[in-house]
Short mmCIF file of C-alpha atoms and ligand atoms in Angstrom, two decimals:
data_model
loop_
_atom_site.label_atom_id
_atom_site.label_comp_id
_atom_site.label_asym_id
_atom_site.label_seq_id
_atom_site.Cartn_x
_atom_site.Cartn_y
_atom_site.Cartn_z
CA MET A 1 128.46 137.43 57.61
CA LYS A 2 130.73 139.73 55.69
CA ARG A 3 134.49 139.63 55.93
CA TRP A 4 136.25 140.86 59.09
CA ASN A 5 138.16 144.07 58.55
CA VAL A 6 140.29 146.54 60.48
CA ALA A 7 137.30 148.64 61.56
CA GLU A 8 135.53 145.61 63.01
CA VAL A 9 138.61 144.39 64.83
CA ARG A 10 139.04 147.85 66.37
CA ALA A 11 135.36 148.02 67.27
CA SER A 12 135.53 144.66 69.04
CA LYS A 13 137.52 146.21 71.90
CA GLY A 14 135.50 146.05 75.10
CA VAL A 15 132.62 144.36 73.26
CA ARG A 16 133.78 140.89 72.30
CA LYS A 17 137.01 138.97 72.88
CA LEU A 18 138.45 137.49 69.71
CA GLY A 19 140.08 134.05 69.49
CA CYS A 20 142.57 134.37 66.65
CA CYS A 21 145.12 131.87 65.35
CA THR A 22 147.77 131.20 62.77
CA ALA A 23 147.36 129.13 59.62
CA TYR A 24 149.81 128.51 56.82
CA ASP A 25 147.84 126.65 54.14
CA SER A 26 144.45 126.60 52.44
CA CYS A 27 143.18 123.45 54.13
CA PHE A 28 143.55 124.60 57.73
CA ALA A 29 142.70 128.21 56.88
CA ARG A 30 139.37 127.04 55.42
CA LEU A 31 138.60 125.02 58.55
CA ALA A 32 139.51 127.92 60.87
CA ASP A 33 137.46 130.30 58.74
CA GLU A 34 134.43 128.01 58.72
CA ALA A 35 134.75 127.66 62.51
CA GLY A 36 134.52 131.44 62.89
CA VAL A 37 138.11 132.47 63.65
CA PRO A 38 137.98 136.23 62.93
CA VAL A 39 141.67 136.92 62.26
CA ILE A 40 144.11 134.43 60.73
CA LEU A 41 147.79 135.25 60.93
CA VAL A 42 150.16 133.80 58.38
CA GLY A 43 152.86 134.01 61.01
CA ASP A 44 156.56 133.66 60.43
CA SER A 45 156.14 130.89 63.03
CA MET A 46 155.55 128.87 59.86
CA GLY A 47 159.34 128.57 59.94
CA MET A 48 159.14 126.26 62.95
CA ASN A 49 155.74 124.73 62.25
CA THR A 50 155.88 123.89 58.57
CA LEU A 51 159.42 124.51 57.31
CA GLY A 52 161.53 122.76 59.92
CA TYR A 53 163.57 125.79 61.05
CA SER A 54 164.40 126.28 64.72
CA THR A 55 163.63 130.02 64.72
CA THR A 56 161.69 132.45 62.54
CA LEU A 57 164.87 134.05 61.21
CA PRO A 58 165.49 131.89 58.11
CA VAL A 59 161.94 132.38 56.75
CA LYS A 60 162.08 133.95 53.30
CA PRO A 61 159.56 136.37 51.80
CA GLU A 62 158.68 133.96 48.99
CA GLU A 63 157.83 131.31 51.61
CA THR A 64 155.39 133.53 53.47
CA LEU A 65 153.97 135.06 50.28
CA SER A 66 153.07 131.64 48.96
CA ALA A 67 151.39 130.79 52.29
CA VAL A 68 149.56 134.14 52.37
CA ALA A 69 148.17 133.49 48.90
CA ALA A 70 147.07 129.97 49.89
CA VAL A 71 145.34 131.20 53.06
CA ALA A 72 143.72 134.16 51.30
CA ARG A 73 142.30 131.87 48.61
CA ALA A 74 140.63 129.72 51.28
CA VAL A 75 138.96 132.21 53.62
CA LYS A 76 135.58 133.81 53.20
CA GLU A 77 135.10 135.75 56.44
CA ALA A 78 138.37 135.91 58.35
CA MET A 79 140.76 138.79 58.05
CA VAL A 80 144.20 137.63 56.85
CA VAL A 81 147.29 139.19 58.39
CA ALA A 82 150.71 138.55 56.86
CA ASP A 83 153.79 138.58 59.05
CA LEU A 84 156.69 140.45 57.51
CA PRO A 85 159.59 138.00 57.81
CA PHE A 86 162.98 138.92 59.24
CA GLY A 87 165.02 140.96 56.77
CA THR A 88 162.06 142.30 54.81
CA TYR A 89 161.72 145.52 56.81
CA GLN A 90 165.08 145.88 58.57
CA CYS A 91 167.19 146.88 55.55
CA GLY A 92 165.51 150.06 54.41
CA ASP A 93 162.13 151.73 54.50
CA ASP A 94 161.48 151.69 50.75
CA GLU A 95 162.22 147.99 50.61
CA ALA A 96 159.94 147.46 53.63
CA MET A 97 157.13 149.30 51.82
CA LYS A 98 157.60 147.15 48.72
CA ASN A 99 157.54 143.96 50.80
CA ALA A 100 154.37 145.06 52.60
CA VAL A 101 152.74 145.87 49.25
CA ARG A 102 153.63 142.38 48.01
CA CYS A 103 151.80 140.90 51.04
CA LEU A 104 148.61 142.80 50.18
CA GLN A 105 148.99 141.86 46.52
CA ALA A 106 149.23 138.20 47.62
CA GLY A 107 145.86 138.57 49.36
CA ALA A 108 146.60 139.76 52.91
CA ASP A 109 144.36 142.40 54.47
CA ALA A 110 147.11 143.72 56.75
CA VAL A 111 150.73 143.13 57.73
CA LYS A 112 152.37 142.52 61.10
CA LEU A 113 155.85 143.64 62.05
CA GLU A 114 157.85 143.49 65.25
CA GLY A 115 159.31 146.29 67.35
CA ALA A 116 158.58 149.85 68.35
CA ASP A 117 161.71 151.96 67.98
CA SER A 118 161.44 155.31 66.23
CA ARG A 119 162.28 153.83 62.81
CA ILE A 120 159.64 151.09 63.15
CA CYS A 121 157.06 153.63 64.33
CA ALA A 122 157.80 155.83 61.31
CA LEU A 123 157.40 152.76 59.11
CA ILE A 124 154.05 151.92 60.73
CA SER A 125 152.86 155.49 60.00
CA ARG A 126 154.11 155.35 56.42
CA MET A 127 152.44 152.00 55.75
CA THR A 128 149.20 153.05 57.42
CA ASN A 129 149.12 156.27 55.40
CA ALA A 130 149.71 154.25 52.25
CA GLY A 131 146.65 152.11 52.95
CA ILE A 132 148.50 149.15 54.46
CA PRO A 133 146.97 148.37 57.86
CA VAL A 134 149.61 147.37 60.41
CA LEU A 135 149.30 145.08 63.38
CA ALA A 136 152.16 145.84 65.76
CA HIS A 137 154.03 143.30 67.89
CA VAL A 138 155.77 144.23 71.17
CA GLY A 139 157.00 142.40 74.26
CA MET A 140 158.89 139.26 73.29
CA THR A 141 159.58 139.70 69.59
CA PRO A 142 160.85 136.37 68.22
CA GLN A 143 162.91 137.97 65.44
CA SER A 144 165.14 139.35 68.24
CA VAL A 145 165.87 135.86 69.59
CA ASN A 146 169.61 136.31 69.09
CA SER A 147 169.62 139.57 71.03
CA TYR A 148 167.69 137.98 73.90
CA GLY A 149 169.84 134.81 73.88
CA GLY A 150 166.75 132.58 73.51
CA PHE A 151 162.98 132.92 73.51
CA LYS A 152 162.66 134.64 76.89
CA ARG A 153 159.67 136.26 78.56
CA GLN A 154 160.02 140.04 78.59
CA GLY A 155 158.83 142.76 80.95
CA ARG A 156 159.79 141.12 84.21
CA THR A 157 161.81 144.03 85.56
CA ARG A 158 160.25 147.43 86.17
CA GLU A 159 162.49 149.02 83.49
CA GLU A 160 161.53 146.42 80.91
CA ALA A 161 157.84 146.69 81.79
CA GLU A 162 157.97 150.48 81.45
CA ARG A 163 159.70 150.19 78.09
CA ILE A 164 157.13 147.71 76.77
CA PHE A 165 154.32 149.99 78.00
CA ARG A 166 155.92 152.90 76.12
CA ASP A 167 156.41 150.68 73.05
CA ALA A 168 152.71 149.78 73.00
CA LYS A 169 151.69 153.44 73.28
CA ALA A 170 154.17 154.40 70.55
CA VAL A 171 152.94 151.85 68.00
CA GLU A 172 149.35 152.84 68.69
CA LYS A 173 150.25 156.51 68.14
CA ALA A 174 152.02 155.53 64.91
CA GLY A 175 148.76 154.08 63.58
CA ALA A 176 148.75 150.35 64.36
CA PHE A 177 145.17 149.04 64.37
CA ALA A 178 145.97 146.43 67.05
CA VAL A 179 148.96 145.41 69.13
CA THR A 180 150.26 141.89 69.69
CA LEU A 181 151.64 141.40 73.21
CA GLU A 182 153.80 138.31 73.36
CA CYS A 183 155.11 136.63 76.52
CA VAL A 184 154.77 139.50 78.98
CA PRO A 185 153.38 139.37 82.53
CA ALA A 186 149.58 139.36 82.71
CA GLU A 187 149.56 142.49 84.95
CA LEU A 188 151.56 144.44 82.36
CA ALA A 189 149.28 143.21 79.56
CA ALA A 190 146.28 144.35 81.62
CA GLU A 191 147.78 147.83 82.12
CA ILE A 192 148.55 148.15 78.41
CA THR A 193 145.10 146.87 77.41
CA ALA A 194 143.48 149.49 79.66
CA ALA A 195 145.70 152.27 78.33
CA LEU A 196 145.23 151.63 74.59
CA ALA A 197 142.23 152.54 72.47
CA VAL A 198 143.11 149.78 69.99
CA PRO A 199 142.78 146.07 70.83
CA THR A 200 145.62 144.07 72.31
CA ILE A 201 146.08 140.51 71.05
CA GLY A 202 147.93 138.48 73.64
CA ILE A 203 149.93 135.30 73.39
CA GLY A 204 151.34 134.14 76.70
CA ALA A 205 150.17 137.47 78.13
CA GLY A 206 147.25 136.47 80.36
CA SER A 207 143.52 136.65 79.89
CA VAL A 208 142.85 140.38 80.08
CA CYS A 209 143.94 141.19 76.52
CA ASP A 210 141.17 142.09 74.08
CA ALA A 211 141.96 139.08 71.90
CA GLN A 212 144.23 136.04 71.90
CA TRP A 213 146.54 134.33 69.43
CA LEU A 214 147.29 130.65 69.44
CA VAL A 215 149.67 129.00 67.02
CA MET A 216 147.60 126.47 65.10
CA HIS A 217 150.04 123.56 65.43
CA ASP A 218 150.17 124.09 69.22
CA MET A 219 146.42 124.34 69.79
CA LEU A 220 145.67 121.32 67.60
CA GLY A 221 148.23 119.11 69.33
CA LEU A 222 150.40 118.71 66.24
CA ASN A 223 153.54 119.83 68.09
CA GLU A 224 155.04 117.60 70.75
CA LYS A 225 156.43 120.45 72.84
CA VAL A 226 154.24 123.51 73.41
CA PRO A 227 154.70 126.61 75.58
CA SER A 228 153.10 126.30 79.03
CA PHE A 229 150.41 128.91 78.31
CA VAL A 230 148.98 126.92 75.38
CA ARG A 231 145.65 125.12 75.68
CA LYS A 232 145.42 122.13 73.36
CA TYR A 233 141.97 121.98 71.76
CA ALA A 234 142.75 118.70 70.00
CA ASP A 235 145.38 115.99 70.10
CA LEU A 236 145.89 115.44 66.40
CA ALA A 237 149.47 114.07 66.33
CA PRO A 238 148.55 110.55 67.54
CA VAL A 239 145.44 110.50 65.35
CA VAL A 240 147.45 111.38 62.25
CA LYS A 241 150.31 108.99 63.10
CA ASN A 242 147.84 106.18 63.69
CA ALA A 243 146.18 106.79 60.30
CA PHE A 244 149.54 106.69 58.47
CA SER A 245 150.58 103.57 60.33
CA ARG A 246 147.31 101.69 59.64
CA TYR A 247 147.62 102.61 55.97
CA VAL A 248 151.19 101.30 55.76
CA ASN A 249 150.12 98.07 57.49
CA ASP A 250 147.04 97.64 55.29
CA VAL A 251 149.07 98.00 52.11
CA ALA A 252 151.77 95.63 53.44
CA GLY A 253 149.13 93.15 54.57
CA GLY A 254 147.22 93.27 51.28
CA THR A 255 143.97 94.59 52.80
CA PHE A 256 144.17 97.88 50.90
CA PRO A 257 143.31 98.44 48.14
O1 LIG B 1 154.41 134.18 63.90
C1 LIG B 1 153.54 134.04 64.77
O2 LIG B 1 152.91 132.99 64.92
C2 LIG B 1 153.30 135.17 65.67
C3 LIG B 1 152.35 134.96 66.79
C4 LIG B 1 153.13 134.39 67.93
C5 LIG B 1 151.65 136.18 67.19
O3 LIG B 1 153.85 136.21 65.51
#
């Protein structure tokens, strides 16, 4: 099969639900690609999953760019989306454009950014017009963790739900080829999914979305604590720990090498 692209992701709406995930290195990206994951996100969640930060905020552009390049080198069929880290698109539109260009030059097929205010929508239009496909992200946007006072579900009040609905419509109008809906009520995600012509990709947003994200380290059981909506498709942490421990014991006991 040829490589997934923006047109195919858009065309999947109403035809086929896509199981998409994050990856941050060549090894896991190759495995996800070979398993048929259509869209791999080099998420700024790499901050928590591979860099030891407690939020996505400290992630630096050079950290994600290096991961984007590693993932892009490994995949043959998946589309690679690069998250724009905090600070790379908040401080000026020209700088945001340059940072998005750097993501594509590192091998990404598209970028993802959070939010839907008028400035962000103008940025989505500008990037899209410049040939940089944009995946939008509304609902709970982790780069706003300090404004929320923690990673909190959004859209629980009628006002919030109406705002998130408007946000989703606004980013679609601005040119986003798909919209991430994070941690919003399933009924709201269903309403948005029905109202948009582009696919919604949910995470903690129920089953009605056109596609789903899972964070790789959560779905593979590498993280001890995972959000309640996660399904673990493997339990790798004990397997990996056991392998390290047997190795240490074998060397100490003289049975290896
Ligand atoms: O960084 C990330 O992993 C994300 C997903 C939660 C969509 O943005």
